[in-house]
Amino acid sequence: MRPQIQDNPLAAPVTTLWGVGAERAMQLARLDIHTIEDLLLHRPRRYEDRRHFRTIAELTRDEAATTRGTIVALGLRRFRGGNKSVFEIILDDGSARLHCRWWNLPFMEKYFAVGDEIFVYGKLNETKPRIIDHPETEVIEGGEESFIHINRIAPVYPLTEGLPQRWLRGLIWRTLEKFERHIVEPWPQGRDARPARPSEESDAPAGRPYQFLPTRANAIHMTHFPEELTDVEIARRRLALDEFVALQREMQLRRKNFESKSRALPCGGDNRLMKPFLARLGFKLTNAQMKVLREIRADMNSEHPMRRLLQGDVGSGKTVVAGCAALMALESGFNVALMAPTEILAEQHFHNFSRWFEPLGIKVQLRTGSSKETALQAKKNEAPRTVKPSTFNLQPSTLFIGTHALLTSGFDLPRLGLVIIDEQHRFGVTQREQLVRKGRYPHLLVMTATPIPRTLGLTLYGDLDVSVIDQLPGGRGKIKTFLRTTEKLPEVWKFILQKLAAGRQAYVVYPRVEDSGVGGLKAVKKEFENLKKLLAPFRAGLLHGRLKSREKDEVMTGFRANQIQALVATTLVEVGLDVPNATIMLVENAERFGLAQLHQLRGRIGRGVHESHCILISDAKIGEAGQRLKVLEETTDGFRIAEADLKLRGPGELLGQRQSGLPEFRFGNLAEDLDLIQLARELAAQIE
Ligand code: ADP
Ligand code: MG
């Protein structure tokens, strides 16, 4: 157990520290430092090895480095009527002279004096004379505390206006000295912590304790004042592990708590609807789909309500699986709710499920922001609330389909047996819980097409069991992916026109709705006007988020019916859409999209028997953007793509801005720390 707040000295506010008054406290608060513990966990942004530094003569243009020297001259020059200025100091260390300049920051003048000795960190902008513009500097002062700042590896912290680096470093040093002994182990350390060493092949210097993780107190000490730079990573891993253990414990407690309170509704079904449904489907389920359905049926028959995440790459056929799960609950006499992230997707599901389920005597109701009436209608016709599972003459049950409008309070979902959430990464954990609370512990199936790297999966969905559809249905045309520059657009359009002439359809995606004039990004509204002419006699339709629901609906219906051949759209088409005759995906300004997002877009094609083509237009062929796009040319494996995206752009980008369930870590790194997250999961399970 963690000590209670009142007897935990680390929980005291920073104002109880010597030297921290109201103004400093305000500055610290801007860095999110409120308590002593926050201060001790303030992570340095980099380190300077002040035991060895370069002479001024050794500085280069390529690599930032630390040097030190004495100020031999300084001056402020104003020009353009005093609006512009440059402040300059000249340093000498015996090897050479160095000019440091600050443009338009005249107040820098007050921090330096001739004769001061200072540290300078940066790389040369010019070599003759040697100049660094806007370097990081720190004046070297003598005195009894100077040992904190020089002749050691010094931490360099994130700062805020008015807060000096040196002051903060001193404060952290003194606070550590006083409070280090109060830092407790947050969970019992045992032999199981051992595998968490950096890596088997690490070339650890002999005698360093790599086999064992440092204590938390040591790790915090090493983070601020490492003896060697290699200590920093060892400490980071220990503190990251603590963060992961805390999170996993929380999730496991939530799950345990939930299981002790809840008794599952019997929703295993008896196949009487499933049989005719599968017989009329028109295709056979893949082995992967059947395996997942067995897992789902076992859950829905068990003692505790199902909490399951269904992962499957785009096009792997999750919708049918959701349909079968829904039928199990419906056969058992319960209603089912299916929540989708956009109206378009909700409508597509409504369309499919009506076609599938109505012949079976099941009602399908739609509730989106713009269609509330339909669902209210359903409420009026609601069957009596008594639950008589597994008896035969059951009321015909209802499948409710909708967007987050399903969550509206006051909207009742009677006799709710199963909740299905499509494209879960678009919703946060809170919304998941909100929907589940509409019933008495209904079963929950969440589906995601963003293949989630293991690290993220375990952090976001640690409280869910996972099923994976790891096989695509057969009989699909291949998808070829090309990366092209804008110069090649005329040829690309010629190619697309040929495909339209052959009877196929196309998606054309732009990054913006409206032209804002910045960044040279193409906007869908403007391009649509050009494309209408370019593509004639074929018809183009416009789709973006600012259209009214009715307008979106019309365009989508037209596209599905092949009255519209080219859908000119924003990323609104990214999730879920299923139009098998569409075989072209053209994305302009492709460098503006995340990899996982482009993979989703590409997932809209390759759904029918015809060969498909994904064409990514971008002039950013080099650098990080170009490298990213190449990954797409090379693979269609969603997991590989998601991992690359996580490494290149971070979890926020991968999951979309709206993801609200992602915890923030000071030390944990979701792209790298899979071993720690797995270890944390095991440790959390061992802690009572
Ligand atoms: P996603 O997993 O991306 O949500 P969908 O459920 O939209 O994929 O399925 C993609 C397409 O594949 C749909 O047209 C669906 O009817 C079809 N499909 C699903 N399962 C099979 C199967 N076993 N065999 C053939 N086609 C299938
Ligand atoms: Mg889908």
XYZ file of C-alpha atoms and ligand atoms in Angstrom:
716
model
C 0.000 0.000 0.000
C 1.059 3.535 -0.680
C 1.277 5.698 2.411
C -1.690 7.951 2.981
C -1.346 11.535 1.833
C -1.120 12.950 5.343
C 1.887 10.864 6.351
C 3.561 11.106 2.975
C 6.032 14.003 3.192
C 6.372 13.973 -0.612
C 2.766 15.049 -0.967
C 3.484 18.408 0.674
C 3.240 21.471 -1.566
C 6.489 22.938 -2.927
C 5.875 26.113 -0.937
C 6.951 24.211 2.178
C 10.469 24.079 0.733
C 13.013 26.642 1.746
C 13.375 29.342 -0.897
C 10.091 28.682 -2.701
C 7.818 31.674 -2.301
C 4.606 32.572 -4.055
C 6.251 33.698 -7.279
C 8.478 30.647 -7.661
C 5.523 28.412 -6.811
C 3.574 30.011 -9.631
C 6.397 29.415 -12.065
C 6.706 25.793 -10.946
C 2.961 25.328 -11.295
C 3.317 26.293 -14.943
C 5.546 23.219 -15.270
C 2.874 21.172 -13.519
C 4.997 20.943 -10.392
C 2.828 21.349 -7.315
C 4.127 18.902 -4.734
C 7.563 17.769 -3.656
C 6.956 14.510 -5.479
C 6.181 16.407 -8.707
C 9.451 18.242 -8.295
C 11.404 15.032 -7.790
C 9.817 13.576 -10.925
C 10.567 16.622 -13.077
C 12.473 14.960 -15.868
C 15.597 16.599 -17.284
C 15.335 17.373 -20.945
C 19.004 16.578 -21.552
C 22.312 16.244 -19.719
C 25.591 18.049 -20.034
C 28.772 16.205 -19.241
C 30.641 19.022 -17.552
C 33.586 16.837 -16.643
C 34.803 16.900 -20.222
C 34.033 19.702 -22.583
C 35.191 20.878 -25.927
C 37.500 23.802 -26.339
C 36.102 26.613 -28.429
C 38.469 25.596 -31.216
C 36.920 22.103 -31.244
C 33.303 23.258 -31.784
C 31.698 22.269 -35.084
C 28.693 23.136 -37.202
C 27.283 19.594 -37.132
C 26.926 18.655 -33.528
C 25.771 20.595 -30.485
C 28.316 20.515 -27.675
C 29.191 22.196 -24.397
C 32.134 24.528 -24.027
C 33.203 27.071 -21.431
C 35.009 30.370 -21.550
C 35.408 33.834 -20.065
C 33.551 36.872 -21.368
C 36.080 39.335 -22.774
C 33.655 41.764 -24.409
C 29.940 42.328 -24.799
C 27.551 44.851 -26.283
C 24.046 45.606 -27.433
C 23.480 47.121 -30.867
C 20.122 48.600 -31.867
C 19.083 49.331 -35.426
C 16.007 50.186 -37.529
C 15.067 52.971 -35.165
C 15.551 50.793 -32.098
C 13.000 48.135 -33.112
C 15.623 45.534 -33.837
C 18.635 44.652 -31.799
C 21.425 42.187 -31.415
C 23.158 41.436 -28.147
C 26.574 39.841 -28.461
C 29.177 38.454 -26.087
C 32.667 37.320 -26.966
C 34.207 34.419 -25.077
C 37.789 33.319 -24.899
C 39.091 30.041 -23.497
C 42.689 30.246 -24.672
C 42.050 28.041 -27.731
C 39.926 30.522 -29.698
C 37.219 33.153 -29.473
C 33.490 32.525 -29.710
C 30.749 35.053 -30.511
C 27.326 34.344 -28.997
C 24.440 36.411 -30.385
C 20.844 36.955 -29.381
C 18.576 38.721 -31.838
C 15.855 41.039 -30.546
C 16.251 39.995 -26.922
C 17.834 43.178 -25.530
C 17.135 42.163 -21.934
C 19.781 39.398 -22.254
C 22.216 42.198 -21.496
C 21.423 42.145 -17.820
C 22.450 38.508 -17.334
C 26.126 38.845 -18.270
C 29.207 40.902 -17.314
C 32.758 41.039 -18.646
C 34.905 38.593 -16.672
C 32.070 36.079 -16.099
C 32.879 32.505 -16.831
C 30.046 30.728 -18.617
C 28.971 27.400 -20.095
C 27.680 27.524 -23.649
C 25.751 24.759 -25.379
C 25.038 24.776 -29.094
C 26.529 24.335 -32.535
C 28.324 26.859 -34.690
C 26.294 28.874 -37.186
C 29.435 30.310 -38.691
C 33.077 29.388 -38.439
C 34.898 32.603 -39.449
C 34.498 34.072 -36.938
C 32.997 31.353 -34.744
C 29.413 32.334 -34.003
C 26.547 30.618 -32.209
C 23.155 32.289 -32.411
C 20.875 31.859 -29.406
C 22.916 29.273 -27.490
C 21.920 27.925 -24.102
C 24.163 29.449 -21.459
C 24.757 29.289 -17.757
C 27.005 31.530 -15.712
C 29.522 29.606 -13.595
C 29.476 30.908 -10.071
C 31.759 29.959 -7.248
C 30.442 29.393 -3.777
C 29.589 26.350 -1.729
C 26.941 25.020 -4.121
C 29.061 25.218 -7.255
C 29.743 21.458 -7.080
C 26.100 20.875 -8.051
C 26.601 22.578 -11.363
C 30.157 21.904 -12.492
C 32.564 19.002 -12.822
C 29.681 16.557 -13.088
C 26.986 15.396 -15.453
C 24.507 18.231 -14.989
C 20.791 17.882 -15.710
C 19.194 20.513 -17.930
C 15.503 20.898 -17.134
C 12.522 22.169 -19.040
C 11.990 25.706 -17.759
C 9.415 28.429 -17.886
C 9.773 32.172 -18.155
C 11.630 33.686 -15.224
C 12.852 30.387 -13.775
C 16.653 30.039 -13.928
C 18.164 26.656 -14.749
C 20.701 27.005 -11.981
C 18.122 27.832 -9.343
C 15.948 24.847 -10.249
C 18.926 22.478 -10.277
C 19.948 23.703 -6.826
C 16.412 23.306 -5.507
C 16.152 19.756 -6.791
C 19.551 18.855 -5.342
C 18.614 20.144 -1.891
C 15.162 18.589 -2.000
C 16.629 15.231 -2.954
C 19.094 15.390 -0.097
C 16.338 15.978 2.367
C 13.592 13.762 0.978
C 15.341 10.868 -0.743
C 14.854 8.679 2.322
C 11.103 9.240 2.159
C 10.812 7.782 -1.319
C 9.158 4.429 -0.834
C 8.848 1.389 -3.065
C 5.386 1.579 -4.594
C 5.127 -2.199 -5.030
C 7.017 -5.096 -3.476
C 10.285 -5.630 -5.341
C 10.932 -9.256 -6.009
C 12.962 -11.534 -8.184
C 10.521 -10.845 -10.985
C 11.910 -7.421 -11.483
C 15.066 -8.983 -12.837
C 14.242 -9.473 -16.500
C 13.844 -5.742 -16.840
C 17.497 -5.087 -17.596
C 18.075 -2.953 -20.697
C 18.820 -5.839 -23.016
C 20.645 -9.135 -23.084
C 23.331 -7.911 -25.402
C 23.951 -4.582 -23.699
C 27.640 -3.985 -23.222
C 27.361 -3.074 -19.582
C 30.603 -2.079 -17.926
C 31.581 -4.682 -15.364
C 30.481 -4.064 -11.814
C 27.364 -2.022 -12.645
C 24.148 -3.457 -11.237
C 22.398 -4.211 -14.508
C 20.814 -7.429 -13.301
C 18.709 -5.642 -10.749
C 16.681 -2.553 -11.146
C 17.683 0.256 -8.834
C 15.317 1.150 -6.000
C 12.887 3.918 -6.794
C 14.864 6.305 -4.598
C 18.075 5.464 -6.433
C 16.388 5.754 -9.774
C 15.145 9.232 -8.945
C 18.580 10.220 -7.755
C 20.186 8.835 -10.920
C 17.705 10.691 -13.092
C 18.803 14.034 -11.736
C 22.444 13.438 -10.937
C 23.712 10.402 -12.832
C 27.285 9.314 -12.332
C 27.484 8.053 -15.873
C 25.247 8.869 -18.804
C 24.292 5.180 -19.016
C 22.644 5.533 -15.585
C 19.972 7.714 -17.099
C 18.385 4.947 -19.149
C 18.531 2.457 -16.263
C 16.750 4.966 -14.050
C 14.229 5.807 -16.739
C 13.299 2.159 -17.120
C 12.750 1.758 -13.397
C 10.524 4.833 -13.204
C 8.696 3.817 -16.367
C 8.051 0.411 -14.807
C 6.486 2.130 -11.791
C 4.190 4.087 -14.058
C 3.166 0.974 -15.944
C 2.600 -1.028 -12.745
C 0.369 1.713 -11.351
C -1.684 1.750 -14.533
C -1.953 -2.025 -14.780
C -3.006 -2.258 -11.133
C -5.710 0.264 -11.733
C -6.980 -1.682 -14.722
C -6.833 -5.008 -12.958
C -8.670 -3.578 -9.977
C -11.336 -2.170 -12.242
C -11.737 -5.569 -13.861
C -11.831 -7.435 -10.534
C -14.279 -5.011 -9.071
C -16.460 -5.382 -12.121
C -16.367 -9.177 -11.996
C -17.272 -9.334 -8.339
C -20.336 -7.155 -8.880
C -21.649 -8.454 -12.143
C -23.517 -11.557 -13.149
C -23.627 -12.172 -16.878
C -26.838 -12.253 -18.862
C -27.088 -15.591 -20.660
C -26.599 -14.569 -24.284
C -25.059 -17.647 -25.897
C -28.041 -18.160 -28.185
C -29.359 -21.340 -29.766
C -28.483 -20.879 -33.463
C -32.048 -20.635 -34.644
C -31.405 -17.235 -36.287
C -27.722 -17.820 -36.945
C -28.329 -20.831 -39.204
C -30.598 -19.099 -41.711
C -28.420 -15.978 -41.519
C -25.220 -17.806 -42.466
C -27.019 -19.817 -45.129
C -28.136 -16.653 -46.920
C -24.974 -14.616 -46.440
C -23.483 -15.459 -49.825
C -20.030 -16.380 -48.530
C -18.454 -18.725 -46.017
C -16.868 -17.336 -42.877
C -13.091 -17.576 -42.808
C -11.448 -19.833 -40.230
C -10.274 -16.737 -38.399
C -13.816 -15.387 -38.179
C -15.091 -18.739 -36.877
C -12.370 -18.972 -34.245
C -13.270 -15.515 -32.966
C -16.965 -16.397 -32.895
C -16.235 -19.405 -30.706
C -14.387 -17.133 -28.278
C -17.289 -14.709 -28.231
C -19.858 -17.449 -27.674
C -17.876 -18.868 -24.765
C -17.804 -15.385 -23.187
C -21.500 -14.777 -23.671
C -22.268 -18.095 -22.016
C -19.962 -17.541 -19.067
C -20.454 -16.302 -15.547
C -19.054 -12.800 -16.127
C -20.083 -10.383 -18.832
C -17.865 -10.375 -21.900
C -15.262 -7.601 -22.120
C -13.619 -8.290 -25.453
C -11.596 -6.345 -27.992
C -11.838 -7.560 -31.554
C -8.876 -6.588 -33.657
C -8.746 -7.199 -37.361
C -7.056 -5.391 -40.166
C -9.161 -3.345 -42.568
C -11.330 -5.607 -44.694
C -10.894 -8.663 -42.476
C -14.661 -8.882 -42.032
C -15.410 -7.631 -38.538
C -18.940 -6.518 -39.380
C -20.177 -10.049 -40.035
C -18.635 -11.193 -36.786
C -20.436 -8.381 -34.995
C -23.597 -9.532 -36.754
C -23.199 -13.085 -35.480
C -22.495 -11.881 -31.944
C -25.620 -9.730 -32.142
C -27.645 -12.746 -33.254
C -26.526 -14.762 -30.226
C -27.920 -12.097 -27.899
C -31.038 -11.599 -29.993
C -31.719 -15.352 -30.028
C -31.469 -15.254 -26.264
C -34.208 -12.650 -26.069
C -32.120 -9.521 -25.519
C -31.666 -6.301 -27.435
C -28.356 -5.174 -28.858
C -26.768 -1.726 -29.348
C -24.131 -1.000 -31.974
C -22.279 2.314 -31.805
C -20.279 3.715 -34.731
C -18.092 6.840 -34.769
C -19.686 8.673 -37.708
C -23.194 9.043 -39.096
C -22.089 7.713 -42.432
C -20.803 4.553 -40.859
C -23.860 4.172 -38.658
C -26.002 4.477 -41.746
C -23.944 1.927 -43.624
C -24.377 -0.505 -40.741
C -28.078 0.279 -40.619
C -28.308 -0.493 -44.325
C -26.439 -3.821 -44.038
C -28.060 -5.024 -40.869
C -31.555 -4.182 -42.061
C -30.907 -6.257 -45.165
C -29.484 -9.112 -43.088
C -31.803 -9.117 -40.088
C -35.231 -7.998 -41.174
C -35.942 -11.256 -43.050
C -35.255 -12.953 -39.694
C -37.954 -10.911 -37.982
C -35.577 -8.633 -36.092
C -36.189 -4.919 -35.869
C -33.278 -2.640 -36.742
C -33.446 0.961 -35.504
C -31.194 3.875 -36.324
C -30.332 6.668 -33.916
C -27.926 9.378 -34.986
C -27.853 13.109 -34.309
C -30.223 13.614 -37.222
C -32.504 10.608 -36.830
C -33.632 10.583 -33.219
C -37.258 9.972 -34.071
C -36.711 6.448 -35.338
C -35.253 5.306 -32.066
C -37.855 7.023 -29.947
C -40.398 5.153 -31.932
C -38.702 1.955 -30.854
C -38.995 2.942 -27.238
C -42.737 3.301 -27.482
C -43.029 -0.186 -28.872
C -40.770 -1.499 -26.184
C -41.400 -5.007 -24.983
C -42.065 -5.691 -21.282
C -38.956 -5.474 -19.186
C -39.116 -8.906 -17.680
C -36.223 -11.025 -18.741
C -36.942 -14.628 -19.513
C -33.839 -15.976 -21.101
C -33.707 -19.109 -23.201
C -37.418 -19.595 -23.399
C -38.932 -19.962 -26.813
C -41.811 -17.607 -27.494
C -39.648 -14.485 -27.037
C -40.618 -11.029 -28.189
C -38.925 -10.132 -31.435
C -35.843 -8.218 -30.324
C -34.268 -5.044 -31.612
C -30.856 -4.026 -32.837
C -30.223 -0.337 -32.102
C -27.610 1.253 -34.344
C -26.288 4.751 -33.851
C -23.543 7.233 -33.221
C -22.726 8.692 -29.817
C -26.339 9.886 -29.945
C -26.994 6.481 -28.398
C -25.332 7.799 -25.257
C -27.796 10.638 -24.782
C -29.155 10.414 -21.308
C -32.845 9.761 -21.166
C -32.534 7.534 -24.173
C -33.266 4.134 -22.811
C -31.928 0.950 -24.264
C -34.263 -1.657 -22.825
C -33.206 -5.253 -22.137
C -29.707 -4.579 -23.329
C -27.766 -7.827 -23.646
C -24.833 -6.819 -25.808
C -23.068 -3.584 -26.649
C -20.889 -3.446 -29.746
C -18.593 -0.498 -30.390
C -17.126 -0.174 -33.874
C -13.802 1.575 -34.470
C -13.234 1.881 -30.750
C -10.104 4.012 -31.081
C -12.392 6.904 -31.958
C -14.081 6.732 -28.595
C -12.598 7.086 -25.145
C -12.904 4.667 -22.270
C -15.505 6.936 -20.679
C -17.843 6.648 -23.624
C -17.416 2.895 -23.592
C -18.484 2.821 -19.950
C -21.362 5.229 -20.532
C -22.933 2.952 -23.089
C -22.433 -0.166 -21.005
C -24.152 1.535 -18.090
C -27.314 1.785 -20.143
C -27.918 -1.848 -19.280
C -27.347 -4.139 -16.336
C -23.862 -5.410 -17.135
C -24.414 -6.219 -20.781
C -21.722 -8.031 -22.726
C -19.278 -5.725 -24.499
C -17.519 -6.210 -27.807
C -15.280 -3.433 -29.069
C -13.885 -3.573 -32.555
C -10.924 -1.749 -33.951
C -9.382 -1.677 -37.383
C -6.350 0.246 -36.277
C -3.992 -2.585 -35.662
C -2.735 -1.595 -32.282
C 0.870 -2.280 -31.419
C 1.098 -4.521 -28.348
C 2.382 -1.719 -26.134
C -0.629 0.443 -26.783
C -3.026 -2.458 -26.662
C -1.871 -3.443 -23.201
C -2.042 0.121 -21.926
C -5.344 1.091 -23.438
C -7.165 -2.201 -23.358
C -5.418 -3.959 -20.497
C -8.809 -4.688 -18.973
C -10.154 -6.386 -22.089
C -9.619 -9.854 -23.534
C -8.386 -9.765 -27.083
C -9.467 -11.653 -30.206
C -7.709 -11.201 -33.506
C -9.005 -11.910 -37.011
C -5.674 -12.673 -38.611
C -6.793 -13.653 -42.073
C -8.446 -11.797 -44.938
C -11.340 -13.362 -46.875
C -10.226 -14.896 -50.157
C -11.254 -13.851 -53.651
C -10.076 -10.282 -53.256
C -8.251 -8.346 -55.946
C -4.744 -7.187 -55.119
C -3.964 -3.625 -54.030
C -1.018 -1.913 -55.671
C 0.357 1.199 -54.014
C 2.260 3.965 -55.780
C 3.947 7.092 -54.530
C 3.907 9.914 -57.106
C 4.808 13.615 -57.252
C 2.264 16.273 -58.272
C 4.079 16.578 -61.579
C 2.688 13.173 -62.494
C -0.952 14.124 -61.806
C -1.987 14.400 -65.489
C -0.914 10.799 -66.094
C -2.582 9.692 -62.880
C -5.893 11.222 -63.945
C -5.619 9.580 -67.327
C -5.190 6.250 -65.570
C -8.164 6.901 -63.293
C -10.375 7.833 -66.236
C -9.506 4.513 -67.868
C -10.567 2.668 -64.729
C -13.827 4.605 -64.504
C -14.460 3.763 -68.157
C -13.977 0.101 -67.246
C -16.811 0.437 -64.745
C -14.888 0.973 -61.520
C -15.261 3.774 -58.942
C -12.756 5.989 -57.166
C -12.153 7.825 -53.907
C -10.226 11.091 -54.124
C -9.073 12.451 -50.765
C -7.793 15.918 -49.813
C -6.510 17.132 -46.447
C -8.774 20.170 -46.117
C -12.371 21.189 -46.578
C -11.763 24.829 -47.376
C -8.810 26.599 -48.956
C -7.078 28.561 -46.215
C -4.250 29.671 -48.435
C -1.502 28.364 -46.137
C 0.876 25.486 -46.586
C -0.125 24.792 -50.168
C -2.657 22.199 -49.062
C -5.375 21.271 -51.462
C -8.953 21.759 -50.344
C -11.734 19.444 -51.301
C -14.331 22.105 -52.164
C -12.119 23.847 -54.674
C -10.742 20.681 -56.240
C -14.231 19.319 -56.589
C -15.117 22.146 -58.997
C -12.148 21.258 -61.214
C -12.739 17.549 -61.019
C -16.363 17.790 -62.084
C -15.111 19.025 -65.465
C -12.041 16.853 -65.642
C -13.958 13.656 -64.998
C -17.012 14.295 -67.212
C -18.976 12.376 -68.375
C -18.445 10.481 -65.133
C -20.077 12.005 -62.081
C -18.249 13.253 -59.047
C -19.772 13.632 -55.580
C -18.532 15.836 -52.740
C -18.288 14.568 -49.177
C -16.962 16.356 -46.105
C -17.836 16.895 -42.478
C -19.473 20.286 -42.933
C -22.284 18.999 -45.105
C -25.712 18.385 -43.637
C -26.521 14.774 -42.784
C -29.076 14.623 -45.549
C -26.542 15.822 -48.105
C -23.957 13.295 -46.960
C -26.552 10.608 -47.131
C -27.515 11.467 -50.692
C -23.912 11.406 -51.871
C -23.186 8.099 -50.144
C -26.322 6.495 -51.513
C -25.388 7.724 -54.981
C -21.880 6.348 -54.652
C -23.083 2.974 -53.402
C -25.511 2.723 -56.285
C -22.753 3.701 -58.743
C -24.666 6.792 -59.848
C -21.619 8.670 -58.645
C -18.283 7.314 -59.871
C -15.799 9.483 -58.004
C -16.193 10.414 -54.359
C -14.197 13.573 -53.678
C -13.780 13.685 -49.937
C -11.884 14.474 -46.776
C -10.761 11.726 -44.407
C -14.372 11.299 -43.497
C -14.142 8.218 -45.724
C -11.344 6.845 -43.582
C -13.383 4.590 -41.364
C -15.461 1.633 -42.226
C -16.875 2.415 -45.683
C -17.457 -0.682 -47.751
C -18.111 -0.215 -51.471
C -16.507 -3.210 -53.215
C -16.696 -1.705 -56.718
C -14.452 1.198 -55.700
C -10.919 0.233 -56.670
C -9.067 3.543 -56.813
C -7.855 5.534 -53.820
C -6.099 8.758 -54.692
C -4.732 10.782 -51.773
C -3.255 14.229 -52.383
C -0.837 15.897 -49.934
C -0.303 12.401 -48.608
C 2.537 13.619 -46.366
C -0.097 15.316 -44.216
C -1.620 12.059 -43.078
C -0.438 9.531 -40.526
C 0.553 6.111 -41.760
C -2.204 4.336 -39.908
C -4.639 6.811 -41.381
C -3.407 6.182 -44.919
C -3.636 2.472 -44.269
C -7.273 2.950 -43.283
C -7.923 4.981 -46.397
C -6.311 2.304 -48.517
C -8.513 -0.217 -46.736
C -11.515 1.273 -48.552
C -10.341 -0.425 -51.757
C -9.368 -4.012 -52.514
C -12.754 -5.167 -51.238
C -14.012 -6.679 -54.478
C -12.651 -9.117 -57.040
C -10.967 -6.407 -59.151
C -7.395 -5.286 -58.828
C -7.137 -2.022 -56.880
C -4.777 0.948 -56.980
C -3.789 3.287 -54.203
C -1.965 6.376 -55.443
C -0.334 8.670 -52.922
C 0.565 12.099 -54.232
C 3.291 13.940 -52.406
C 6.260 16.119 -53.222
C 7.873 15.300 -49.902
C 9.914 12.417 -51.199
C 12.809 12.902 -48.878
C 13.091 13.190 -45.127
C 10.826 11.753 -42.502
C 7.625 12.225 -44.520
C 9.015 10.442 -47.537
C 10.331 7.638 -45.386
C 6.892 7.191 -43.875
C 5.163 6.993 -47.206
C 7.648 4.390 -48.431
C 6.487 2.060 -45.661
C 3.091 1.995 -47.348
C 4.547 1.133 -50.717
C 6.383 -1.748 -49.102
C 3.728 -3.432 -46.991
C 0.002 -3.874 -46.493
C 0.480 -5.421 -43.053
C -1.459 -3.163 -40.715
C 0.567 -4.145 -37.663
C 3.879 -3.257 -39.259
C 2.432 0.031 -40.402
C 1.017 0.877 -36.995
C 4.337 0.150 -35.327
C 6.185 2.340 -37.780
C 3.632 5.093 -37.206
C 3.941 4.817 -33.436
C 7.726 5.147 -33.660
C 7.623 8.019 -36.136
C 4.710 10.085 -34.876
C 3.791 8.904 -31.389
C 0.612 7.452 -29.912
C -1.534 10.597 -30.117
C -1.245 10.676 -33.879
C -1.763 6.973 -34.276
C -4.948 6.902 -32.276
C -6.384 10.173 -33.481
C -6.850 13.396 -31.597
C -10.089 12.378 -30.049
C -8.628 9.481 -28.126
C -9.207 10.458 -24.527
C -8.238 7.246 -22.803
C -4.510 7.469 -23.321
C -2.577 8.004 -20.103
C 0.407 10.311 -20.084
C 3.758 9.029 -18.980
C 6.700 11.020 -17.754
C 9.168 8.171 -18.191
C 7.312 5.417 -20.027
C 7.693 5.218 -23.778
C 4.881 3.462 -25.585
C 6.928 2.939 -28.706
C 9.796 1.151 -26.953
C 8.812 -0.357 -23.632
C 6.909 -3.506 -24.540
C 9.011 -5.658 -22.171
C 8.328 -3.314 -19.260
C 4.620 -3.161 -19.959
C 4.429 -6.948 -20.036
C 6.432 -7.183 -16.835
C 4.190 -4.574 -15.206
C 1.154 -6.628 -16.110
C 2.614 -9.709 -14.417
C 3.738 -7.747 -11.376
C 0.369 -6.072 -11.000
C -1.299 -9.473 -11.037
C 0.941 -10.652 -8.169
C 0.210 -7.670 -5.953
C -2.757 -8.098 -3.703
P -13.800 -4.516 -41.663
O -13.147 -5.604 -40.872
O -12.812 -3.583 -42.259
O -14.876 -3.815 -40.896
P -15.976 -5.421 -43.274
O -16.687 -6.085 -42.181
O -16.485 -4.112 -43.779
O -14.459 -5.259 -42.903
O -15.860 -6.468 -44.474
C -15.287 -6.138 -45.707
C -16.010 -6.835 -46.851
O -15.722 -8.222 -46.840
C -17.515 -6.716 -46.762
O -18.005 -6.455 -48.057
C -17.955 -8.080 -46.264
O -19.243 -8.398 -46.686
C -16.911 -8.990 -46.877
N -16.669 -10.224 -46.136
C -16.646 -10.368 -44.792
N -16.355 -11.658 -44.452
C -16.191 -12.331 -45.622
C -15.877 -13.709 -45.945
N -15.689 -14.614 -44.994
N -15.770 -14.024 -47.249
C -15.968 -13.095 -48.208
N -16.268 -11.794 -47.977
C -16.375 -11.416 -46.698
Mg -15.513 -1.998 -40.222
